[in-house]
PDB file of C-alpha atoms in Angstrom:
ATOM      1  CA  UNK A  22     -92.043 178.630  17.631  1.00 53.00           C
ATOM      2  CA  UNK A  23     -93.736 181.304  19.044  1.00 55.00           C
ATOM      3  CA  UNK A  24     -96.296 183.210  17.634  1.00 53.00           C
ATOM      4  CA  UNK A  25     -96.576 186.751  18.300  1.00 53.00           C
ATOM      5  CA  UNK A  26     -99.601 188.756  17.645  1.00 53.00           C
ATOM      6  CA  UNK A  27    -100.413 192.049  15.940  1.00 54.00           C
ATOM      7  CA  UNK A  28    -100.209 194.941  17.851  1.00 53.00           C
ATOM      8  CA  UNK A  29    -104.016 196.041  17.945  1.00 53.00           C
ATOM      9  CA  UNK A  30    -105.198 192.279  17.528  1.00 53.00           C
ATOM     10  CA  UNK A  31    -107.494 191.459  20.141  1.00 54.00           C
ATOM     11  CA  UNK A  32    -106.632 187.358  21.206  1.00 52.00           C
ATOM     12  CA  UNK A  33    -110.229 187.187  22.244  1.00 54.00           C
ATOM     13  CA  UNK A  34    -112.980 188.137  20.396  1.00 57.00           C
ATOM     14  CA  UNK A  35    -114.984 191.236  21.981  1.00 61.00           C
ATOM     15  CA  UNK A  36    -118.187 190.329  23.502  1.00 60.00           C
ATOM     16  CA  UNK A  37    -120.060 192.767  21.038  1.00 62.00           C
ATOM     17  CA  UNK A  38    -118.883 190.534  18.250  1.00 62.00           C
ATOM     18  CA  UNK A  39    -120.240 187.540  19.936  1.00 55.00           C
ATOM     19  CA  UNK A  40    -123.468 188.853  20.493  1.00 61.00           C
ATOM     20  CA  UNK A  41    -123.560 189.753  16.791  1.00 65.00           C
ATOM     21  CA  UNK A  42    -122.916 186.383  15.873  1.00 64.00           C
ATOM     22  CA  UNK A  43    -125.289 184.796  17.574  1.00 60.00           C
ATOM     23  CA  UNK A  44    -127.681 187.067  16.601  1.00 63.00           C
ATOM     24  CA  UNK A  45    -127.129 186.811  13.197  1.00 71.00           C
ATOM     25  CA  UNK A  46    -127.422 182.646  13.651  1.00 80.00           C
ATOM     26  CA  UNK A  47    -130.638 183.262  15.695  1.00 78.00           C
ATOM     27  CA  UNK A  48    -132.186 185.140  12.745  1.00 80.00           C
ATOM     28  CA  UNK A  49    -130.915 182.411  10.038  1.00 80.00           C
ATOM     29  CA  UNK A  50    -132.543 179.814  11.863  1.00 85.00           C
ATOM     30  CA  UNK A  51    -135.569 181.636  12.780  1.00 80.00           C
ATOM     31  CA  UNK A  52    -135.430 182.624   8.894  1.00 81.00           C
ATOM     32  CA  UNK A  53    -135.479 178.930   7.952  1.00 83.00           C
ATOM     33  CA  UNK A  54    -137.632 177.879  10.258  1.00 83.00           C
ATOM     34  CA  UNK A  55    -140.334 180.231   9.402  1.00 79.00           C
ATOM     35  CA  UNK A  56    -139.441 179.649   5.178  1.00 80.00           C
ATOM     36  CA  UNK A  57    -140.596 176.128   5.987  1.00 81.00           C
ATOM     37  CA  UNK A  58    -143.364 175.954   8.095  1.00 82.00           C
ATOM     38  CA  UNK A  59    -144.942 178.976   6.933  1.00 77.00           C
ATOM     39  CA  UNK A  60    -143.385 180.652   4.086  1.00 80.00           C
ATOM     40  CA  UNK A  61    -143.091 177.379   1.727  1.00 81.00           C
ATOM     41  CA  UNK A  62    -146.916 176.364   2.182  1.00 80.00           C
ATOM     42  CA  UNK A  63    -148.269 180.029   1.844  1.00 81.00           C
ATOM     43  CA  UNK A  64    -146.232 180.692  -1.405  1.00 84.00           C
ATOM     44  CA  UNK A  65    -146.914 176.933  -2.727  1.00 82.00           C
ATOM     45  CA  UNK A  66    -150.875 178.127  -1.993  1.00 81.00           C
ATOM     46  CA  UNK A  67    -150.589 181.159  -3.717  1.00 83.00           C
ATOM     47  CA  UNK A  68    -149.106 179.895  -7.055  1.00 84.00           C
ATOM     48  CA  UNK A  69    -151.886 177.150  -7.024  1.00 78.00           C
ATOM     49  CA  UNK A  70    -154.633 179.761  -6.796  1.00 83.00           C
ATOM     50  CA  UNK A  71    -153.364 181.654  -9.753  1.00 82.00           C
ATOM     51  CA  UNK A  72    -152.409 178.416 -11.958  1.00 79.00           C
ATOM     52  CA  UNK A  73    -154.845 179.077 -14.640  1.00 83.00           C
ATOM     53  CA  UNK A  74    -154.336 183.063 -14.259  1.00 85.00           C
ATOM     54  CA  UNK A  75    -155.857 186.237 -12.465  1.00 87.00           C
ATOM     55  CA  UNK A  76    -158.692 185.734 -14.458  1.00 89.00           C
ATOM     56  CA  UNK A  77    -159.654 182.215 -12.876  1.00 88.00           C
ATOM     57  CA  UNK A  78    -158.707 183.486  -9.760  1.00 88.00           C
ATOM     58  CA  UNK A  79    -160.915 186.220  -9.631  1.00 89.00           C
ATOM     59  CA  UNK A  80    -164.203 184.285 -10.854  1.00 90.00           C
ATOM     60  CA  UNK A  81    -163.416 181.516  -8.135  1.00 89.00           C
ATOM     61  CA  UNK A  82    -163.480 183.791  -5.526  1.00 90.00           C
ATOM     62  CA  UNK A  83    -166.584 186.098  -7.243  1.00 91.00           C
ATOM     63  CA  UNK A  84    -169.371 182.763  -7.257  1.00 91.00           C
ATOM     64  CA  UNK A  85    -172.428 183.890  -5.221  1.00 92.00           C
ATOM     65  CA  UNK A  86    -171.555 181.034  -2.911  1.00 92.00           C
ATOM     66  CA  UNK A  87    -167.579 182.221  -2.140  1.00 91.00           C
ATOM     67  CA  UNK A  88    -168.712 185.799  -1.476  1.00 93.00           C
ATOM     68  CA  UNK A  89    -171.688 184.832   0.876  1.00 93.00           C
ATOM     69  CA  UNK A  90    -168.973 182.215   2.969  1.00 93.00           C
ATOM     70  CA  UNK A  91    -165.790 184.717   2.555  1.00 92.00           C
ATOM     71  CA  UNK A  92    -168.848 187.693   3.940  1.00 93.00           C
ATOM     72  CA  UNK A  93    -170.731 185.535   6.821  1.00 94.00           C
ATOM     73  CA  UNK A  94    -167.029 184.447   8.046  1.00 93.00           C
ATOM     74  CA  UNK A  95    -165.845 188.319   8.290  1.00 92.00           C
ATOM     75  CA  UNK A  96    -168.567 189.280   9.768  1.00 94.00           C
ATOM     76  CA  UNK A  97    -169.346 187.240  12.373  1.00 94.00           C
ATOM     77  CA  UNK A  98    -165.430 187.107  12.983  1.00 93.00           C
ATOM     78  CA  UNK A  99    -165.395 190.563  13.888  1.00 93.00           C
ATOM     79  CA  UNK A 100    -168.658 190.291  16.041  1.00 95.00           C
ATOM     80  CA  UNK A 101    -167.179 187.638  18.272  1.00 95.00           C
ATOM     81  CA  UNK A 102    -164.093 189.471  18.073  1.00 93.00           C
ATOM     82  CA  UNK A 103    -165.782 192.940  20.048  1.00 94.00           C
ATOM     83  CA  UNK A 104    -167.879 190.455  22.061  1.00 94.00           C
ATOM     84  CA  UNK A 105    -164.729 188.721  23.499  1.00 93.00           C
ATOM     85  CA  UNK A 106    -162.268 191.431  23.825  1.00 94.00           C
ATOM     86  CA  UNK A 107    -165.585 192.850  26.102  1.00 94.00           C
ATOM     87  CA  UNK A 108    -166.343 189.601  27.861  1.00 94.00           C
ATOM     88  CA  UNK A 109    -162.919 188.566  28.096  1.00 93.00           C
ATOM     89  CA  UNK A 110    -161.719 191.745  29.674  1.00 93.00           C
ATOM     90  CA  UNK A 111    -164.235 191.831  32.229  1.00 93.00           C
ATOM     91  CA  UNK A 112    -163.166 188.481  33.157  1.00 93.00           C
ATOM     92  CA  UNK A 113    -159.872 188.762  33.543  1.00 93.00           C
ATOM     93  CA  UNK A 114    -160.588 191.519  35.750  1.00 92.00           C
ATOM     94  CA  UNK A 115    -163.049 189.512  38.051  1.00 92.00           C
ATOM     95  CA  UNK A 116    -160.362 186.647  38.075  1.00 92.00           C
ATOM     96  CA  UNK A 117    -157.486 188.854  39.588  1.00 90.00           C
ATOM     97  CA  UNK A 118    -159.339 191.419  41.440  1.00 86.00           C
ATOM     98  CA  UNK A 119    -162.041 189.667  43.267  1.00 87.00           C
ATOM     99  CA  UNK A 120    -162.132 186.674  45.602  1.00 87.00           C
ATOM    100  CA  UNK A 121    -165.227 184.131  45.065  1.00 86.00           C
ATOM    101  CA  UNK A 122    -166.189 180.789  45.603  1.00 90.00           C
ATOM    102  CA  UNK A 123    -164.785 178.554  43.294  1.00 87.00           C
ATOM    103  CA  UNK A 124    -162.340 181.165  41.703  1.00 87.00           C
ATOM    104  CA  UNK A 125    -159.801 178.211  40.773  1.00 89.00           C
ATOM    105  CA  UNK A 126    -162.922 176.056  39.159  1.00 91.00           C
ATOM    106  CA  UNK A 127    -163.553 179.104  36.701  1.00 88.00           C
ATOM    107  CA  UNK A 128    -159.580 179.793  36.407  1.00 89.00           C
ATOM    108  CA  UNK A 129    -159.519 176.072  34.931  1.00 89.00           C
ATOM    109  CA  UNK A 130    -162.436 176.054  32.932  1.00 88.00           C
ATOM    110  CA  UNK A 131    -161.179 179.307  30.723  1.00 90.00           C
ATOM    111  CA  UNK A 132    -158.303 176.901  29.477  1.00 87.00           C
ATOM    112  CA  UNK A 133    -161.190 174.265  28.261  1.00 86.00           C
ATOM    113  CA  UNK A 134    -161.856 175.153  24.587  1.00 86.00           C
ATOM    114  CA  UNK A 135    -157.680 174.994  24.473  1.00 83.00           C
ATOM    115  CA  UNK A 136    -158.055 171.428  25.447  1.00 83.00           C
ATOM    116  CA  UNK A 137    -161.375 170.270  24.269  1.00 83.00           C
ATOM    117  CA  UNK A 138    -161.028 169.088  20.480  1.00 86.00           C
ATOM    118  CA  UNK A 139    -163.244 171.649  18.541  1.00 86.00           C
ATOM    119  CA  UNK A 140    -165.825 168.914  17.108  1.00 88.00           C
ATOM    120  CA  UNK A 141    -166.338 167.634  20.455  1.00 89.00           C
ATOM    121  CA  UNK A 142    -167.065 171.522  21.074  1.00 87.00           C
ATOM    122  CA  UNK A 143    -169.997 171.293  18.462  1.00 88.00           C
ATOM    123  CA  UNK A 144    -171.193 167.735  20.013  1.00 90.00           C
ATOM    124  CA  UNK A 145    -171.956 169.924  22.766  1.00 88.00           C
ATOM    125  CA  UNK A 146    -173.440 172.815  21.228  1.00 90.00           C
ATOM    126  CA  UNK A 147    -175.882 171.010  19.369  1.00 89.00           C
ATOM    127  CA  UNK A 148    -177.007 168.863  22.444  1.00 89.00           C
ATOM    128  CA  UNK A 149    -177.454 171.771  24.520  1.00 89.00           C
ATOM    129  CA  UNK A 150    -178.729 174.273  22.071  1.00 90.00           C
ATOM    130  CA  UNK A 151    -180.670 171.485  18.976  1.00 86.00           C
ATOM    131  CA  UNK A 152    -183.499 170.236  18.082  1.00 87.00           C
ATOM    132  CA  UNK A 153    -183.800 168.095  21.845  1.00 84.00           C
ATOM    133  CA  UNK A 154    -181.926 171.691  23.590  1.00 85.00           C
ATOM    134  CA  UNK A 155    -182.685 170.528  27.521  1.00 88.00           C
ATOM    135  CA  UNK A 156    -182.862 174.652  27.784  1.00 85.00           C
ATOM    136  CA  UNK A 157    -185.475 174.956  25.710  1.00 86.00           C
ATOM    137  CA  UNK A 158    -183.399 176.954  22.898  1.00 89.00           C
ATOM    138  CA  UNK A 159    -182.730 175.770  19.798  1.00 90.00           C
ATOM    139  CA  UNK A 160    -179.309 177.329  17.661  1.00 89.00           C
ATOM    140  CA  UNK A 161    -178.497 174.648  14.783  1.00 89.00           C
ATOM    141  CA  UNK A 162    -178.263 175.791  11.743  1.00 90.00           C
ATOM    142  CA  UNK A 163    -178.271 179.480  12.759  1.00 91.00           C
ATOM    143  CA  UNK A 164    -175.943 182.212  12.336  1.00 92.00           C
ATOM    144  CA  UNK A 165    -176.187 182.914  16.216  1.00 93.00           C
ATOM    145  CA  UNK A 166    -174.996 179.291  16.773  1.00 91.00           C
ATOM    146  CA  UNK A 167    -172.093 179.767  14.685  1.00 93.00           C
ATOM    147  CA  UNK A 168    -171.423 182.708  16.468  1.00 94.00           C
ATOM    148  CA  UNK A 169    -171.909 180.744  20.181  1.00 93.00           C
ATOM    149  CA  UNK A 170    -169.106 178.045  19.076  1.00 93.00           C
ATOM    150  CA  UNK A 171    -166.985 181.094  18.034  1.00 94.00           C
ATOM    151  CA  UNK A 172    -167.320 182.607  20.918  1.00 93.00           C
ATOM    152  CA  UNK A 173    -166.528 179.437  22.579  1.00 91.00           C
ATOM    153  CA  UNK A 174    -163.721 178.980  21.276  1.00 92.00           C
ATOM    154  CA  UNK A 175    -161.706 182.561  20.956  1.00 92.00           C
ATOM    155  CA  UNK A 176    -162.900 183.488  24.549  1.00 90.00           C
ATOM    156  CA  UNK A 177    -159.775 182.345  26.547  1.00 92.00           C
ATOM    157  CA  UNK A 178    -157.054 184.412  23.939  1.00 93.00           C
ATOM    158  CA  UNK A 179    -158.288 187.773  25.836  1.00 93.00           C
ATOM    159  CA  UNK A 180    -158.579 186.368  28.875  1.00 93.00           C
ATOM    160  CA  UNK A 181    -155.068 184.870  28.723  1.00 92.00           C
ATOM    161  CA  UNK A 182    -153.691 188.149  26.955  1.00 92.00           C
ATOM    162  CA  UNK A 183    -155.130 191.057  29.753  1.00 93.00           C
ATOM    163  CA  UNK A 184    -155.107 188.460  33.113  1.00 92.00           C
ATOM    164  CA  UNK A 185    -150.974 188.494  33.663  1.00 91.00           C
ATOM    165  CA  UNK A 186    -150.898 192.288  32.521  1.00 91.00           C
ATOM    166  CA  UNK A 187    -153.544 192.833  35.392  1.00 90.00           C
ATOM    167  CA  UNK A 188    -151.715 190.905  38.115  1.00 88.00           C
ATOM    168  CA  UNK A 189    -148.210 192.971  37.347  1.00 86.00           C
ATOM    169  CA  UNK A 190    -150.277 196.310  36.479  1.00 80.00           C
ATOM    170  CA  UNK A 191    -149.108 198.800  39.741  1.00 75.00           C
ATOM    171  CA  UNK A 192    -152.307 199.363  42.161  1.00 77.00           C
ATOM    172  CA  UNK A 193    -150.584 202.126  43.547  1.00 78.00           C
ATOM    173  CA  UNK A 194    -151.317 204.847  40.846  1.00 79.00           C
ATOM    174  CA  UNK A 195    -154.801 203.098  40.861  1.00 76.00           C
ATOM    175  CA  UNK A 196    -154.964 203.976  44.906  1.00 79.00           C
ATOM    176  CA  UNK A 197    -153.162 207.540  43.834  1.00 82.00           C
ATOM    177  CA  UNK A 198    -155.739 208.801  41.581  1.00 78.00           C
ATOM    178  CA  UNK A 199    -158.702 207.789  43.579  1.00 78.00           C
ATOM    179  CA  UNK A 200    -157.076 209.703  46.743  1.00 80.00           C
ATOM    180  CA  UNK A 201    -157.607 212.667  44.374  1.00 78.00           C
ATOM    181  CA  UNK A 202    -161.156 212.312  43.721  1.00 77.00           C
ATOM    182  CA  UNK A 203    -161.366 210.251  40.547  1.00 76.00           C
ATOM    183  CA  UNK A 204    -164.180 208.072  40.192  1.00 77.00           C
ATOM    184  CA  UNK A 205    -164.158 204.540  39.342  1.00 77.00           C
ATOM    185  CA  UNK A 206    -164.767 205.059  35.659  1.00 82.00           C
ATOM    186  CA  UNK A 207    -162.278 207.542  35.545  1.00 82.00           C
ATOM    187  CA  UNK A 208    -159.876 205.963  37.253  1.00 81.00           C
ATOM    188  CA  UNK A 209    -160.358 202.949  34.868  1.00 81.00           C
ATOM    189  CA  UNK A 210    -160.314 204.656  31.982  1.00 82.00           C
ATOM    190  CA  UNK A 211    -157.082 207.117  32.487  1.00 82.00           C
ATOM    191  CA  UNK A 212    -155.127 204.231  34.334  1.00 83.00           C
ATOM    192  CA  UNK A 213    -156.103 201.119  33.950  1.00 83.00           C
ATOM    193  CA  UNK A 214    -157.062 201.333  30.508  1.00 86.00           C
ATOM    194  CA  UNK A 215    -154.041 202.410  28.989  1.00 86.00           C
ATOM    195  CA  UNK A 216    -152.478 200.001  30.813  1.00 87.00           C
ATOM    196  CA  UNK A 217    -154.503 196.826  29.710  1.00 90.00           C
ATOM    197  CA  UNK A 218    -154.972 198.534  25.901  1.00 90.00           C
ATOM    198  CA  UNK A 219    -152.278 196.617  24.169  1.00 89.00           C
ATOM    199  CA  UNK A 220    -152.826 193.222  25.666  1.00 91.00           C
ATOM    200  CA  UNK A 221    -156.916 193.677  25.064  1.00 92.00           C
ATOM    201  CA  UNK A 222    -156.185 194.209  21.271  1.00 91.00           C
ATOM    202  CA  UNK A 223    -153.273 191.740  20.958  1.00 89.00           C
ATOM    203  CA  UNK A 224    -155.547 189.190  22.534  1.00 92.00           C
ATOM    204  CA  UNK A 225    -158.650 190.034  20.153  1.00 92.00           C
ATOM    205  CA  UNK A 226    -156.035 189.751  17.291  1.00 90.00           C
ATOM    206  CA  UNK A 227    -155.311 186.261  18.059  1.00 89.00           C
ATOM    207  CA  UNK A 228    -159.289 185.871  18.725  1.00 92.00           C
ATOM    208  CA  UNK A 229    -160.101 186.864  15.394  1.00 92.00           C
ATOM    209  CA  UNK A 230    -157.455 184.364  13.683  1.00 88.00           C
ATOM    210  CA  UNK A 231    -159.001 181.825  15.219  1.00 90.00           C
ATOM    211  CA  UNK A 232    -162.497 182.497  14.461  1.00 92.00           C
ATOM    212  CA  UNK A 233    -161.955 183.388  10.922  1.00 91.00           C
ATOM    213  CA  UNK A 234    -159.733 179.889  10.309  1.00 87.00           C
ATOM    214  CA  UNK A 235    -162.409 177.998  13.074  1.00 89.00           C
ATOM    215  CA  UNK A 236    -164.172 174.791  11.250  1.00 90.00           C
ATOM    216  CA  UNK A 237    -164.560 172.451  13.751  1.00 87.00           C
ATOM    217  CA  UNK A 238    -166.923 173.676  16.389  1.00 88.00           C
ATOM    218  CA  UNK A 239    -169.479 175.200  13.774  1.00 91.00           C
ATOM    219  CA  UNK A 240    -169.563 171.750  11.789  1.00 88.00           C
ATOM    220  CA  UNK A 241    -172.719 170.435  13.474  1.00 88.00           C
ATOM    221  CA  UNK A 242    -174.254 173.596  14.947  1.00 90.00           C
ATOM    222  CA  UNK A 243    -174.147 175.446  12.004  1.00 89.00           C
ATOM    223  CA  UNK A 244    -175.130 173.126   9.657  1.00 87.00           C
ATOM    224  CA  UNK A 245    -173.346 174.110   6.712  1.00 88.00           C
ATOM    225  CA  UNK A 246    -175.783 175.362   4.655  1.00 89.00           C
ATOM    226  CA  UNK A 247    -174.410 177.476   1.770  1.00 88.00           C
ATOM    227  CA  UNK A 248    -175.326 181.088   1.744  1.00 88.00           C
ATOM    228  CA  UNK A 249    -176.970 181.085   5.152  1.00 91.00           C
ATOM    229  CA  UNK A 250    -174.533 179.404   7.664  1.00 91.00           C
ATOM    230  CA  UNK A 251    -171.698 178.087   5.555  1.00 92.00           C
ATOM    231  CA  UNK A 252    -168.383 179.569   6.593  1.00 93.00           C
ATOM    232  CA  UNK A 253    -165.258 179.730   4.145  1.00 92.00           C
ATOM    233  CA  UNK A 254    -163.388 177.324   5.885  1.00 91.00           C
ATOM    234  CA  UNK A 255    -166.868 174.704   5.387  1.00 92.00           C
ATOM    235  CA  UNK A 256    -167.004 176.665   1.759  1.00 93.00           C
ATOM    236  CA  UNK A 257    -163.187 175.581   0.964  1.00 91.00           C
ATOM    237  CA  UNK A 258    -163.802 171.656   2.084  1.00 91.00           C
ATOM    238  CA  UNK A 259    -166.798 171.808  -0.230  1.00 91.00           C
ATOM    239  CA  UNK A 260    -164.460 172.671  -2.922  1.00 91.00           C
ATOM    240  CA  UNK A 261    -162.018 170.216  -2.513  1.00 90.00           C
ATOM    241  CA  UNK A 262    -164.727 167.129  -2.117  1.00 91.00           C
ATOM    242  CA  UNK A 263    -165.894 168.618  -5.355  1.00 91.00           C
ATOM    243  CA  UNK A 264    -161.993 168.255  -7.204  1.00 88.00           C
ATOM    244  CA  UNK A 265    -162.120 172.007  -7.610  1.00 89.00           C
ATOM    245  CA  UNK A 266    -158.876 172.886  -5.824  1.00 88.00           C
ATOM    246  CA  UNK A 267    -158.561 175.959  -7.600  1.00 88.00           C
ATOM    247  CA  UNK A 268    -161.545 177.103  -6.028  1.00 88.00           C
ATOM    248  CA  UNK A 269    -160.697 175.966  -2.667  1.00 89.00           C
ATOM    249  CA  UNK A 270    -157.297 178.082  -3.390  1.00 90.00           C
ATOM    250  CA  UNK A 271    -158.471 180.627  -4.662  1.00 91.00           C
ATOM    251  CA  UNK A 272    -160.978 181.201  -1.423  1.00 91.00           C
ATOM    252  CA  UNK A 273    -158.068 180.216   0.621  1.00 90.00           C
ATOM    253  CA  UNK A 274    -155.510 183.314  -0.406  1.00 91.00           C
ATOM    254  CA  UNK A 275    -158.763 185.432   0.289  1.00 90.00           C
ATOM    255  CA  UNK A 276    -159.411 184.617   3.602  1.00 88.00           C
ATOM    256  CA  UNK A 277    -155.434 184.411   4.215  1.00 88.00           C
ATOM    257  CA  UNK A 278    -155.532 188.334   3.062  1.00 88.00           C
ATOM    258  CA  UNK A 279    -157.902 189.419   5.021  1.00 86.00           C
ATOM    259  CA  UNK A 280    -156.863 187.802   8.168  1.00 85.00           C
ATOM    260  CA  UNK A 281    -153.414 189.073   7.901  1.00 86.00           C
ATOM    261  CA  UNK A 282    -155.056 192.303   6.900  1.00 87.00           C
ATOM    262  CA  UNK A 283    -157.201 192.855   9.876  1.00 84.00           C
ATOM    263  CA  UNK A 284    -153.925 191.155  12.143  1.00 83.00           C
ATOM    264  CA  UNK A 285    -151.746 194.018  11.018  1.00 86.00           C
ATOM    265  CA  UNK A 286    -153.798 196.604  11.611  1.00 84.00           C
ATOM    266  CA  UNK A 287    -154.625 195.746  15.259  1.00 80.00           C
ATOM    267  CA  UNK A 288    -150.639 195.114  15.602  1.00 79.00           C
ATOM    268  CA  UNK A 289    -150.244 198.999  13.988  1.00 80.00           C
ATOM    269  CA  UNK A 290    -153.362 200.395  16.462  1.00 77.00           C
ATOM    270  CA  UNK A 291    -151.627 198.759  19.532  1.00 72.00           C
ATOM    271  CA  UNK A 292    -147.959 199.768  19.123  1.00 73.00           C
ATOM    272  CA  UNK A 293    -148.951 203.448  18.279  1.00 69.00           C
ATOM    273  CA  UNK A 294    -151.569 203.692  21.476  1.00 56.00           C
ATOM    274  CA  UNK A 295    -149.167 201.956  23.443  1.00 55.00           C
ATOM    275  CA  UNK A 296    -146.727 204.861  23.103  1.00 55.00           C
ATOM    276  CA  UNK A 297    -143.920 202.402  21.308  1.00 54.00           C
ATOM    277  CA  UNK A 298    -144.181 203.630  17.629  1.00 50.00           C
ATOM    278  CA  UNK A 299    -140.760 202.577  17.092  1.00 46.00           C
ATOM    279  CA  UNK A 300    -142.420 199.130  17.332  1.00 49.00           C
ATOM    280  CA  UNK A 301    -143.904 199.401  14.323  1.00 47.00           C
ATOM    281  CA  UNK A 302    -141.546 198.128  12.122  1.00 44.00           C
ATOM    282  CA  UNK A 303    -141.806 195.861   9.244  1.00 47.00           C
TER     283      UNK A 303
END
């Protein structure tokens, strides 16, 4: 028996409608994917900080103690954020456009705080910079020695984020517009910039997630001492040693909020200056 087809019945399915398919399974399993490890534990936090109503939830996070940890985390989140996205630029730049002794030694060590555990991080802090500091300066139990371990450990996200966009940015408009007479500075900031802009913020995005989530490297150099050096993420373990988990919740959403806050805004500053605003959908 044969089996004829319908006259304007393709036997092989286009290659649009292939794509589309596997698109479509792409999303569903990046969907689940994301429902589970993210989604699932977010929502399951959420309901927890509102079991005994708004009302609860608003006096957890309102203590003297949870305002002082959710304020000293912001704040010196952002600092280390501008200080990095500075620092981190300028190194990036020294890695790929000048030659140095030793260029591969410093390449390596940027990748350290990746590798190093983060309470190992502190073990170091506080034996370089304690009571016995072999430098003669002591930062325990300091906000600027919070603010050294957070700086320790954001520095390589700009690095990593501007160095590849600096090795594939074109030198020849850089050689172009100093043939006409632009300065250094100008030439920097017309070309290069704009360039660079993009990967400088996304980079001090990711810097600022990990600062305002960091607990590890400020454990011991910090010295968790409420209202004074105590960040929420020290705050929130207090909590929970305590049995009040909807406290530690409560805090939790907070600091969740404001990080994804602060995250979408730098997203929404970089796709518009990068020119892309059709990027900026949500």
């Amino acid at each position: 028996m044969t089996v004829v087809p319908l006259a304007g019945t393709p036997l092989v399915p286009s290659a649009s409608s292939v794509r589309r398919r596997a698109g479509g399974i792409g999303v569903g399993i990046v969907t689940l994917w994301l429902s589970v490890i993210v989604l699932l534990p977010i929502a399951a936090l959420v309901v927890g900080s509102l079991g005994e109503g708004p009302a609860a939830f608003v006096e957890a996070i309102s203590t003297p103690s949870a305002v002082a940890a959710l304020a000293i985390t912001l704040a010196l989140a952002l600092i280390v954020t501008l200080v990095n996205a500075v620092m981190g630029t300028v190194i990036a730049w020294v890695l790929v456009r000048d030659r140095f002794p030793g260029k591969k030694v410093v390449d390596a060590l940027i990748d350290l705080p990746f590798a190093l555990p983060t309470i190992v991080a502190s073990v170091v802090l506080l034996a370089l910079y304690g009571p016995n500091s072999p430098v003669g300066i002591q930062l325990n139990n300091t906000k600027l020695g919070v603010l050294v371990a957070l700086a320790f450990v954001t520095l390589p996200f700009v690095v990593r984020s501007v160095q590849p966009v600096l090795i594939e940015a074109d030198r020849e408009v850089e050689e172009a517009a100093r043939s006409l007479g632009a300065g250094e500075w100008t030439t920097f900031r017309t070309v290069v910039w704009p360039t660079i802009r993009p990967a400088v913020i996304g980079g001090a995005g990711l810097a600022f997630a990990r600062a305002i989530g960091e607990y590890g490297s400020v454990t011991l150099i910090g010295g968790n001492i409420q209202r004074q050096t105590q960040v929420a993420s020290q705050y929130i373990q207090d909590q929970i040693e305590v049995d009040n988990r909807l406290g530690a919740a409560a805090v939790s959403v907070t600091l969740l909020a404001l990080s994804f806050a602060v995250l979408c805004a730098l997203r929404f500053l970089a796709n518009r200056r990068s020119g892309h605003p059709e990027e900026d959908t949500w």
